[in-house]
């Protein structure tokens, strides 16, 4: 049999002439479509946000933030000076003169953040006065031109980014409508990955759940001329922030207090607060390392003599928050000179050791069907879970267990050191897991495989040969 492919083609010129007309038509059609596509606005223009809640609701929380779970920021500024004994009544101008930051080193800060296990980090940009913490072109009343002569945001961001971490800036002081100009300047100049605004952005953290809203619910006991920040400016700023991120091909998040803006526009934050149940939208808590004895000594800045949360407490809160679909943002207080107290670095070092051994149960995880089990409940606190842990009221112990999941693995974290065997009632064979559904269980810190019994009453782990941690203990339950 002859190979037809090698057979000569007869009348080739005639054949080419016949083909030329449809080929040219196809070519012309292709070129027409190509140039039409060039005339259509690009993706960034198509997805541009309008300053309306309907448009802004199209935003989605970035996956990197949902995976990060843990971040750190710092309250540092002239208020740190005002909390020193005998300096409580100094004017802002005098405080600025004394705010020198002579031991400030952004690289040391960023190294501490990274070592602790944080995946994003930053610093307050504006808090409590008109004094800004960046090199502003709109006002000379800032830390780059006065006081320490340091562009605090700029230096911290540069050091944080050098380590491959995401950045956060927080704005707390809203006194006039021109606040939006300073906020936009921060977005333009520093390109934060997370823009976090305090309660003064909306002032509504105490207003939800009420049939009527009194003025004091929004803006406290301020003068009658004081107004809450205008809604149109809220929408304008958030749209500006999101659109700038599109231009820069960045995925960012806007974080706000409780009910300051409508749902699904950004990420809700609870100040020193923890939810009692799993939330179906990712949320954040900003938790202060300080544990003040009362509200009069509460301030987020360093204050000599105020106790700090222990590493054990920080780990327990991190695990609890993550199990409920939350992000844990920790405030650590630098001293006035820009250095950190030894207790702060010691606590973060202990926390980092725990995360190195057990981080797979935190980073990149998802919540499970239920957050956990145990006897200790979360109190509502004031402002609906805001401030319910201002004074370390929330107590955890070895009977409290929290769940997270990743891939085909379920993580059970015991918030303490179990005594004897560990019984997990929620993981019985009558609920979500069935007999034979577990292939093996590993204690993460020691790497040891754990023997177990699994029945319709509970999952029981045999721990007699396992070296347990004094802090939280994590067990990876590998499922079929």
Short mmCIF file of C-alpha atoms in Angstrom, two decimals:
data_model
loop_
_atom_site.label_atom_id
_atom_site.label_comp_id
_atom_site.label_asym_id
_atom_site.label_seq_id
_atom_site.Cartn_x
_atom_site.Cartn_y
_atom_site.Cartn_z
CA UNK A 1 0.00 0.00 0.00
CA UNK A 2 1.33 3.40 -1.05
CA UNK A 3 1.62 6.24 1.42
CA UNK A 4 -0.87 8.89 0.23
CA UNK A 5 0.99 11.65 2.10
CA UNK A 6 3.95 11.37 -0.25
CA UNK A 7 1.73 11.50 -3.34
CA UNK A 8 2.21 14.73 -5.38
CA UNK A 9 -0.64 17.25 -5.30
CA UNK A 10 -1.96 18.02 -8.76
CA UNK A 11 -2.92 21.54 -9.85
CA UNK A 12 -1.42 23.11 -6.70
CA UNK A 13 -1.68 26.75 -7.98
CA UNK A 14 -5.40 26.29 -8.71
CA UNK A 15 -5.98 24.80 -5.25
CA UNK A 16 -4.17 27.69 -3.53
CA UNK A 17 -6.21 30.22 -5.46
CA UNK A 18 -9.42 28.56 -4.28
CA UNK A 19 -8.22 28.57 -0.66
CA UNK A 20 -7.06 32.18 -0.67
CA UNK A 21 -10.53 33.73 -0.51
CA UNK A 22 -11.77 31.96 2.67
CA UNK A 23 -8.33 32.28 4.27
CA UNK A 24 -8.33 36.04 3.73
CA UNK A 25 -11.84 36.28 5.12
CA UNK A 26 -10.77 34.41 8.24
CA UNK A 27 -7.69 36.56 8.59
CA UNK A 28 -9.73 39.74 8.30
CA UNK A 29 -12.23 38.41 10.85
CA UNK A 30 -9.41 37.54 13.26
CA UNK A 31 -7.85 40.99 12.94
CA UNK A 32 -11.23 42.66 13.49
CA UNK A 33 -11.81 40.72 16.71
CA UNK A 34 -8.25 41.38 17.88
CA UNK A 35 -8.54 45.15 17.50
CA UNK A 36 -12.01 45.12 19.05
CA UNK A 37 -10.61 43.41 22.15
CA UNK A 38 -7.88 46.01 22.37
CA UNK A 39 -10.52 48.73 22.51
CA UNK A 40 -12.34 47.13 25.46
CA UNK A 41 -11.29 48.38 28.94
CA UNK A 42 -9.00 46.02 30.82
CA UNK A 43 -9.88 43.93 33.84
CA UNK A 44 -8.86 46.62 36.31
CA UNK A 45 -11.31 49.05 34.74
CA UNK A 46 -14.08 46.46 34.53
CA UNK A 47 -13.78 45.65 38.24
CA UNK A 48 -13.35 49.22 39.46
CA UNK A 49 -15.31 49.84 42.65
CA UNK A 50 -17.86 52.60 42.91
CA UNK A 51 -18.33 54.48 46.22
CA UNK A 52 -21.50 52.58 47.08
CA UNK A 53 -22.09 49.75 49.52
CA UNK A 54 -23.55 47.62 46.71
CA UNK A 55 -20.36 47.93 44.68
CA UNK A 56 -18.04 47.55 47.66
CA UNK A 57 -19.74 44.30 48.66
CA UNK A 58 -18.15 42.71 45.59
CA UNK A 59 -14.84 42.74 47.47
CA UNK A 60 -13.50 39.45 48.82
CA UNK A 61 -11.08 38.91 51.69
CA UNK A 62 -7.70 37.85 50.24
CA UNK A 63 -6.72 34.22 50.66
CA UNK A 64 -3.30 35.25 51.98
CA UNK A 65 -4.96 36.94 54.95
CA UNK A 66 -7.28 34.02 55.63
CA UNK A 67 -4.19 31.79 55.65
CA UNK A 68 -1.98 34.15 57.69
CA UNK A 69 -4.00 33.92 60.94
CA UNK A 70 -1.53 35.93 63.05
CA UNK A 71 -0.25 39.49 62.87
CA UNK A 72 1.43 42.02 65.16
CA UNK A 73 1.26 45.78 65.42
CA UNK A 74 2.46 48.42 67.88
CA UNK A 75 1.04 51.43 69.69
CA UNK A 76 3.94 53.86 69.91
CA UNK A 77 3.85 57.64 69.97
CA UNK A 78 3.59 60.69 72.19
CA UNK A 79 1.02 58.91 74.36
CA UNK A 80 3.81 56.57 75.44
CA UNK A 81 5.44 59.62 77.03
CA UNK A 82 2.18 60.76 78.62
CA UNK A 83 1.87 57.45 80.47
CA UNK A 84 5.16 58.03 82.27
CA UNK A 85 4.86 59.05 85.90
CA UNK A 86 4.61 62.82 86.32
CA UNK A 87 4.02 63.49 82.61
CA UNK A 88 0.30 62.85 82.48
CA UNK A 89 -0.65 66.51 82.02
CA UNK A 90 2.00 67.67 79.57
CA UNK A 91 0.85 69.42 76.40
CA UNK A 92 1.20 67.67 73.06
CA UNK A 93 3.95 70.08 72.05
CA UNK A 94 5.95 69.19 75.15
CA UNK A 95 5.32 65.48 74.62
CA UNK A 96 6.63 65.76 71.06
CA UNK A 97 9.84 67.36 72.33
CA UNK A 98 10.37 64.41 74.68
CA UNK A 99 9.41 61.77 72.08
CA UNK A 100 12.88 60.99 70.69
CA UNK A 101 12.82 57.26 69.93
CA UNK A 102 16.57 57.08 70.37
CA UNK A 103 16.61 53.23 70.42
CA UNK A 104 14.12 52.71 67.60
CA UNK A 105 15.34 50.20 65.01
CA UNK A 106 12.80 49.10 62.41
CA UNK A 107 14.85 46.02 61.51
CA UNK A 108 14.85 44.85 65.13
CA UNK A 109 11.09 45.38 65.26
CA UNK A 110 10.50 43.42 62.07
CA UNK A 111 12.83 40.65 63.20
CA UNK A 112 10.82 40.32 66.41
CA UNK A 113 7.55 40.19 64.45
CA UNK A 114 8.89 37.53 62.10
CA UNK A 115 10.49 35.47 64.87
CA UNK A 116 7.23 35.49 66.82
CA UNK A 117 5.47 33.87 63.86
CA UNK A 118 3.47 36.83 62.57
CA UNK A 119 2.65 36.83 58.85
CA UNK A 120 1.70 40.51 58.69
CA UNK A 121 2.76 43.45 60.83
CA UNK A 122 2.64 47.21 61.17
CA UNK A 123 2.16 50.19 63.41
CA UNK A 124 -0.42 52.82 64.28
CA UNK A 125 -0.38 55.75 61.90
CA UNK A 126 -2.41 58.27 63.83
CA UNK A 127 -3.75 58.04 67.37
CA UNK A 128 -5.14 60.36 70.02
CA UNK A 129 -3.93 63.71 68.68
CA UNK A 130 -3.20 65.51 65.40
CA UNK A 131 0.37 64.16 65.43
CA UNK A 132 0.89 61.83 62.45
CA UNK A 133 3.41 58.99 62.35
CA UNK A 134 4.47 59.38 58.73
CA UNK A 135 6.23 61.85 56.46
CA UNK A 136 3.11 63.76 55.48
CA UNK A 137 3.01 66.29 52.69
CA UNK A 138 -0.27 67.68 54.03
CA UNK A 139 0.90 68.61 57.53
CA UNK A 140 4.29 69.23 59.13
CA UNK A 141 2.85 68.04 62.44
CA UNK A 142 4.36 64.57 62.04
CA UNK A 143 7.08 62.27 63.35
CA UNK A 144 9.36 62.74 60.34
CA UNK A 145 9.64 66.49 60.86
CA UNK A 146 9.23 66.73 64.64
CA UNK A 147 9.99 64.64 67.72
CA UNK A 148 12.07 61.59 66.73
CA UNK A 149 12.44 62.80 63.10
CA UNK A 150 11.48 59.29 61.94
CA UNK A 151 9.03 58.27 59.22
CA UNK A 152 7.65 55.56 61.49
CA UNK A 153 5.27 53.95 59.00
CA UNK A 154 7.81 54.11 56.19
CA UNK A 155 10.65 52.58 58.20
CA UNK A 156 8.52 49.80 59.69
CA UNK A 157 6.94 48.93 56.33
CA UNK A 158 10.33 48.77 54.61
CA UNK A 159 11.71 46.40 57.25
CA UNK A 160 8.58 44.23 57.29
CA UNK A 161 8.46 43.91 53.50
CA UNK A 162 12.14 42.99 53.41
CA UNK A 163 11.13 39.82 55.27
CA UNK A 164 8.34 38.94 52.85
CA UNK A 165 5.58 39.88 55.28
CA UNK A 166 2.40 41.84 54.56
CA UNK A 167 1.86 45.29 56.06
CA UNK A 168 -0.81 46.89 58.24
CA UNK A 169 -1.45 50.48 59.24
CA UNK A 170 -4.12 51.69 61.65
CA UNK A 171 -5.78 55.11 61.83
CA UNK A 172 -7.55 56.01 65.05
CA UNK A 173 -8.11 59.77 65.17
CA UNK A 174 -11.02 61.19 63.19
CA UNK A 175 -11.87 64.73 64.23
CA UNK A 176 -12.63 66.48 60.95
CA UNK A 177 -13.75 65.62 57.44
CA UNK A 178 -10.26 66.34 56.10
CA UNK A 179 -9.24 63.06 57.75
CA UNK A 180 -10.00 61.39 54.43
CA UNK A 181 -7.22 63.38 52.74
CA UNK A 182 -4.67 62.06 55.23
CA UNK A 183 -6.06 58.54 54.84
CA UNK A 184 -5.70 58.71 51.06
CA UNK A 185 -2.17 60.03 51.47
CA UNK A 186 -1.31 56.97 53.55
CA UNK A 187 -2.74 54.69 50.85
CA UNK A 188 -0.83 56.47 48.09
CA UNK A 189 2.49 56.78 49.90
CA UNK A 190 2.77 53.43 51.70
CA UNK A 191 0.44 50.99 49.88
CA UNK A 192 -0.65 49.04 53.00
CA UNK A 193 -1.96 45.51 52.57
CA UNK A 194 -4.36 46.05 55.48
CA UNK A 195 -5.93 49.43 56.24
CA UNK A 196 -7.40 49.28 59.75
CA UNK A 197 -9.68 52.00 61.14
CA UNK A 198 -10.73 52.44 64.75
CA UNK A 199 -14.21 53.13 66.13
CA UNK A 200 -14.09 56.83 65.29
CA UNK A 201 -14.48 55.85 61.61
CA UNK A 202 -18.13 55.02 62.26
CA UNK A 203 -18.65 55.07 65.99
CA UNK A 204 -21.34 52.42 65.81
CA UNK A 205 -19.83 49.56 67.78
CA UNK A 206 -22.42 50.03 70.54
CA UNK A 207 -25.37 50.85 68.32
CA UNK A 208 -26.30 47.52 66.81
CA UNK A 209 -29.07 45.46 68.36
CA UNK A 210 -31.01 48.56 69.41
CA UNK A 211 -34.37 49.63 67.99
CA UNK A 212 -33.40 53.26 68.44
CA UNK A 213 -29.94 54.76 68.51
CA UNK A 214 -29.00 57.57 70.85
CA UNK A 215 -26.37 60.09 69.83
CA UNK A 216 -24.04 58.91 72.60
CA UNK A 217 -24.05 55.43 71.08
CA UNK A 218 -22.28 56.83 68.04
CA UNK A 219 -19.86 59.41 69.35
CA UNK A 220 -19.85 59.04 73.12
CA UNK A 221 -20.20 62.01 75.43
CA UNK A 222 -18.47 64.45 73.07
CA UNK A 223 -19.48 68.06 72.55
CA UNK A 224 -22.78 68.63 70.78
CA UNK A 225 -20.91 69.99 67.75
CA UNK A 226 -18.96 66.75 67.28
CA UNK A 227 -20.18 64.60 64.40
CA UNK A 228 -19.60 61.03 63.34
CA UNK A 229 -17.58 60.55 60.17
CA UNK A 230 -19.82 60.99 57.13
CA UNK A 231 -21.05 57.87 55.38
CA UNK A 232 -20.21 59.26 51.93
CA UNK A 233 -16.59 59.67 53.02
CA UNK A 234 -16.54 56.14 54.37
CA UNK A 235 -17.64 54.82 50.98
CA UNK A 236 -15.25 57.13 49.15
CA UNK A 237 -12.21 56.03 51.15
CA UNK A 238 -12.89 52.30 50.91
CA UNK A 239 -13.48 52.52 47.15
CA UNK A 240 -10.28 54.55 46.82
CA UNK A 241 -8.29 51.96 48.78
CA UNK A 242 -9.65 49.01 46.81
CA UNK A 243 -9.22 50.71 43.43
CA UNK A 244 -5.62 51.66 44.19
CA UNK A 245 -4.99 48.01 45.01
CA UNK A 246 -6.39 46.98 41.62
CA UNK A 247 -4.06 49.45 39.89
CA UNK A 248 -1.12 47.93 41.77
CA UNK A 249 -2.25 44.33 41.29
CA UNK A 250 -2.48 43.86 45.06
CA UNK A 251 -4.98 41.96 47.19
CA UNK A 252 -5.85 44.04 50.24
CA UNK A 253 -8.31 44.20 53.12
CA UNK A 254 -10.12 47.02 54.89
CA UNK A 255 -10.68 46.30 58.59
CA UNK A 256 -13.23 48.14 60.73
CA UNK A 257 -14.79 47.98 64.19
CA UNK A 258 -17.90 45.84 64.58
CA UNK A 259 -20.79 47.65 62.86
CA UNK A 260 -18.99 50.73 61.55
CA UNK A 261 -19.84 49.80 57.96
CA UNK A 262 -22.35 47.36 56.43
CA UNK A 263 -21.51 43.63 56.27
CA UNK A 264 -19.33 42.03 53.58
CA UNK A 265 -17.49 45.22 52.62
CA UNK A 266 -14.36 44.51 54.65
CA UNK A 267 -13.32 42.55 57.73
CA UNK A 268 -14.98 43.10 61.09
CA UNK A 269 -12.73 43.62 64.11
CA UNK A 270 -13.50 43.13 67.79
CA UNK A 271 -11.34 45.13 70.18
CA UNK A 272 -9.93 42.85 72.88
CA UNK A 273 -12.86 40.58 72.12
CA UNK A 274 -13.43 36.95 71.17
CA UNK A 275 -16.57 35.45 69.67
CA UNK A 276 -18.34 32.63 71.52
CA UNK A 277 -19.04 30.64 68.33
CA UNK A 278 -17.68 30.13 64.82
CA UNK A 279 -18.42 33.04 62.46
CA UNK A 280 -19.31 32.39 58.83
CA UNK A 281 -17.41 35.50 57.72
CA UNK A 282 -13.72 35.79 58.55
CA UNK A 283 -13.22 38.27 61.40
CA UNK A 284 -10.35 39.77 63.38
CA UNK A 285 -9.60 40.56 66.99
CA UNK A 286 -6.99 43.13 67.93
CA UNK A 287 -5.75 41.94 71.31
CA UNK A 288 -3.60 44.06 73.58
CA UNK A 289 -0.69 42.35 75.33
CA UNK A 290 -1.23 44.70 78.27
CA UNK A 291 -3.59 43.49 81.00
CA UNK A 292 -4.68 46.67 82.83
CA UNK A 293 -6.41 46.36 86.21
CA UNK A 294 -9.21 48.72 85.14
CA UNK A 295 -10.33 51.04 82.33
CA UNK A 296 -8.56 54.04 83.82
CA UNK A 297 -5.19 52.36 83.21
CA UNK A 298 -6.16 50.85 79.87
CA UNK A 299 -4.43 52.46 76.91
CA UNK A 300 -2.62 50.04 74.54
CA UNK A 301 0.66 51.97 74.92
CA UNK A 302 3.49 50.89 77.22
CA UNK A 303 2.88 51.74 80.84
CA UNK A 304 5.38 50.71 83.49
CA UNK A 305 4.03 48.24 86.01
CA UNK A 306 1.11 47.01 83.89
CA UNK A 307 1.23 43.19 83.64
CA UNK A 308 1.39 41.49 80.24
CA UNK A 309 -0.39 38.45 78.89
CA UNK A 310 1.73 35.32 79.17
CA UNK A 311 2.89 33.25 76.21
CA UNK A 312 0.52 30.50 77.35
CA UNK A 313 -2.42 32.92 77.31
CA UNK A 314 -1.45 34.28 73.89
CA UNK A 315 -1.29 30.79 72.39
CA UNK A 316 -4.67 29.83 73.89
CA UNK A 317 -6.31 32.96 72.47
CA UNK A 318 -4.71 32.44 69.06
CA UNK A 319 -5.99 28.86 68.87
CA UNK A 320 -9.47 29.85 70.06
CA UNK A 321 -9.76 32.71 67.55
CA UNK A 322 -8.52 30.62 64.60
CA UNK A 323 -10.91 27.78 65.45
CA UNK A 324 -13.78 30.29 65.11
CA UNK A 325 -12.70 31.52 61.66
CA UNK A 326 -10.81 34.50 63.05
CA UNK A 327 -7.54 36.37 62.60
CA UNK A 328 -5.45 37.20 65.68
CA UNK A 329 -3.85 40.67 65.65
CA UNK A 330 -1.65 41.23 68.70
CA UNK A 331 -0.61 44.66 69.97
CA UNK A 332 2.80 44.75 71.62
CA UNK A 333 3.87 47.95 73.43
CA UNK A 334 7.31 49.48 72.75
CA UNK A 335 8.80 51.74 75.41
CA UNK A 336 9.21 55.47 74.76
CA UNK A 337 12.78 55.05 73.47
CA UNK A 338 11.62 52.57 70.80
CA UNK A 339 12.91 49.40 72.42
CA UNK A 340 10.77 46.57 73.77
CA UNK A 341 10.55 45.44 77.40
CA UNK A 342 12.33 42.16 78.05
CA UNK A 343 9.06 40.53 79.08
CA UNK A 344 7.56 41.29 75.66
CA UNK A 345 10.44 39.66 73.80
CA UNK A 346 10.49 36.68 76.19
CA UNK A 347 6.76 36.03 75.77
CA UNK A 348 6.99 36.28 71.98
CA UNK A 349 10.02 33.97 71.94
CA UNK A 350 8.05 31.31 73.83
CA UNK A 351 5.11 31.81 71.49
CA UNK A 352 7.38 31.41 68.46
CA UNK A 353 8.73 28.11 69.80
CA UNK A 354 5.18 26.80 70.11
CA UNK A 355 4.30 27.94 66.58
CA UNK A 356 7.40 26.33 65.09
CA UNK A 357 6.27 22.99 66.49
CA UNK A 358 2.52 23.37 66.01
CA UNK A 359 2.04 26.01 63.31
CA UNK A 360 0.55 23.56 60.82
CA UNK A 361 -2.59 23.54 63.03
CA UNK A 362 -2.82 27.34 62.64
CA UNK A 363 -1.50 28.67 59.32
CA UNK A 364 -3.55 27.91 56.23
CA UNK A 365 -6.23 26.05 58.16
CA UNK A 366 -10.01 26.20 57.98
CA UNK A 367 -12.52 25.96 60.80
CA UNK A 368 -14.25 22.64 61.31
CA UNK A 369 -18.00 21.99 61.79
CA UNK A 370 -17.74 23.01 65.44
CA UNK A 371 -14.98 25.08 67.01
CA UNK A 372 -14.39 22.68 69.90
CA UNK A 373 -15.59 21.53 73.26
CA UNK A 374 -14.94 22.30 76.92
CA UNK A 375 -16.43 23.86 80.03
CA UNK A 376 -15.35 27.49 79.65
CA UNK A 377 -17.76 29.90 77.99
CA UNK A 378 -17.05 33.30 76.42
CA UNK A 379 -18.88 36.16 78.14
CA UNK A 380 -20.64 38.74 75.98
CA UNK A 381 -18.80 41.73 77.44
CA UNK A 382 -19.89 45.24 76.51
CA UNK A 383 -20.55 46.28 72.90
CA UNK A 384 -21.43 42.67 72.00
CA UNK A 385 -18.11 40.88 72.49
CA UNK A 386 -15.98 44.00 72.25
CA UNK A 387 -13.82 44.27 75.37
CA UNK A 388 -14.86 40.88 76.75
CA UNK A 389 -11.18 40.12 77.33
CA UNK A 390 -9.83 43.56 78.26
CA UNK A 391 -8.79 42.30 81.66
CA UNK A 392 -8.02 38.68 80.76
CA UNK A 393 -11.45 37.57 81.94
CA UNK A 394 -11.48 34.64 79.51
CA UNK A 395 -9.95 31.59 81.13
CA UNK A 396 -8.94 28.41 79.34
CA UNK A 397 -7.73 25.13 80.79
CA UNK A 398 -6.80 21.57 79.85
CA UNK A 399 -10.47 20.62 79.46
CA UNK A 400 -10.89 23.04 76.55
CA UNK A 401 -10.27 21.64 73.06
CA UNK A 402 -10.32 23.51 69.74
CA UNK A 403 -10.54 22.13 66.19
CA UNK A 404 -9.06 23.27 62.87
CA UNK A 405 -8.67 21.42 59.59
CA UNK A 406 -6.39 21.31 56.57
CA UNK A 407 -6.63 18.95 53.63
CA UNK A 408 -7.59 15.54 54.96
CA UNK A 409 -6.33 16.25 58.48
CA UNK A 410 -8.25 17.38 61.55
CA UNK A 411 -6.33 19.11 64.34
CA UNK A 412 -7.43 18.88 67.96
CA UNK A 413 -5.64 21.38 70.20
CA UNK A 414 -5.91 20.96 73.95
CA UNK A 415 -5.48 24.30 75.74
CA UNK A 416 -3.27 22.88 78.44
CA UNK A 417 -1.43 19.73 79.44
CA UNK A 418 -3.77 16.72 79.66
CA UNK A 419 -3.53 14.45 82.67
CA UNK A 420 -3.81 10.80 81.78
CA UNK A 421 -5.66 9.90 78.59
CA UNK A 422 -7.48 12.50 76.51
CA UNK A 423 -11.19 12.07 75.82
CA UNK A 424 -12.72 14.07 72.95
CA UNK A 425 -16.48 13.55 73.03
CA UNK A 426 -17.24 15.57 69.88
CA UNK A 427 -15.24 13.09 67.79
CA UNK A 428 -17.36 10.04 68.57
CA UNK A 429 -18.40 7.68 65.76
CA UNK A 430 -22.01 8.92 65.83
CA UNK A 431 -21.19 12.51 64.80
CA UNK A 432 -18.94 13.30 61.81
CA UNK A 433 -16.33 10.55 62.05
CA UNK A 434 -17.05 6.87 61.61
CA UNK A 435 -15.35 3.78 62.98
CA UNK A 436 -12.29 3.08 60.85
CA UNK A 437 -12.22 6.64 59.51
CA UNK A 438 -9.01 7.57 61.34
CA UNK A 439 -5.74 6.22 59.96
CA UNK A 440 -3.45 7.53 62.68
CA UNK A 441 -2.96 10.33 65.23
CA UNK A 442 0.29 12.28 65.72
CA UNK A 443 1.28 14.54 68.62
CA UNK A 444 2.89 17.43 66.74
CA UNK A 445 5.41 18.68 69.29
CA UNK A 446 6.97 15.26 69.92
CA UNK A 447 6.21 13.68 66.55
CA UNK A 448 4.99 10.53 68.30
CA UNK A 449 2.15 8.39 67.03
CA UNK A 450 -0.67 8.10 69.55
CA UNK A 451 -2.71 4.97 70.24
CA UNK A 452 -6.47 5.52 70.42
CA UNK A 453 -9.91 4.00 70.91
CA UNK A 454 -12.81 5.23 68.80
CA UNK A 455 -16.42 4.46 69.65
CA UNK A 456 -19.90 5.98 69.74
CA UNK A 457 -19.12 7.79 73.00
CA UNK A 458 -15.80 9.50 72.22
CA UNK A 459 -12.34 9.40 70.74
CA UNK A 460 -9.88 8.46 73.48
CA UNK A 461 -6.16 9.11 73.03
CA UNK A 462 -3.65 7.02 75.02
CA UNK A 463 -0.99 9.46 76.18
CA UNK A 464 1.09 7.44 78.63
CA UNK A 465 4.16 7.35 76.32
CA UNK A 466 3.83 10.88 74.89
CA UNK A 467 5.97 13.78 76.13
CA UNK A 468 3.42 16.58 76.46
CA UNK A 469 3.91 20.33 76.27
CA UNK A 470 3.22 22.53 79.29
CA UNK A 471 1.26 24.83 76.98
CA UNK A 472 -1.33 23.80 74.38
CA UNK A 473 -0.91 20.32 72.88
CA UNK A 474 -1.85 19.63 69.26
CA UNK A 475 -2.89 16.27 67.83
CA UNK A 476 -3.10 15.74 64.08
CA UNK A 477 -5.89 13.30 63.32
CA UNK A 478 -5.29 11.85 59.86
CA UNK A 479 -8.52 10.79 58.16
CA UNK A 480 -9.16 8.32 55.36
#
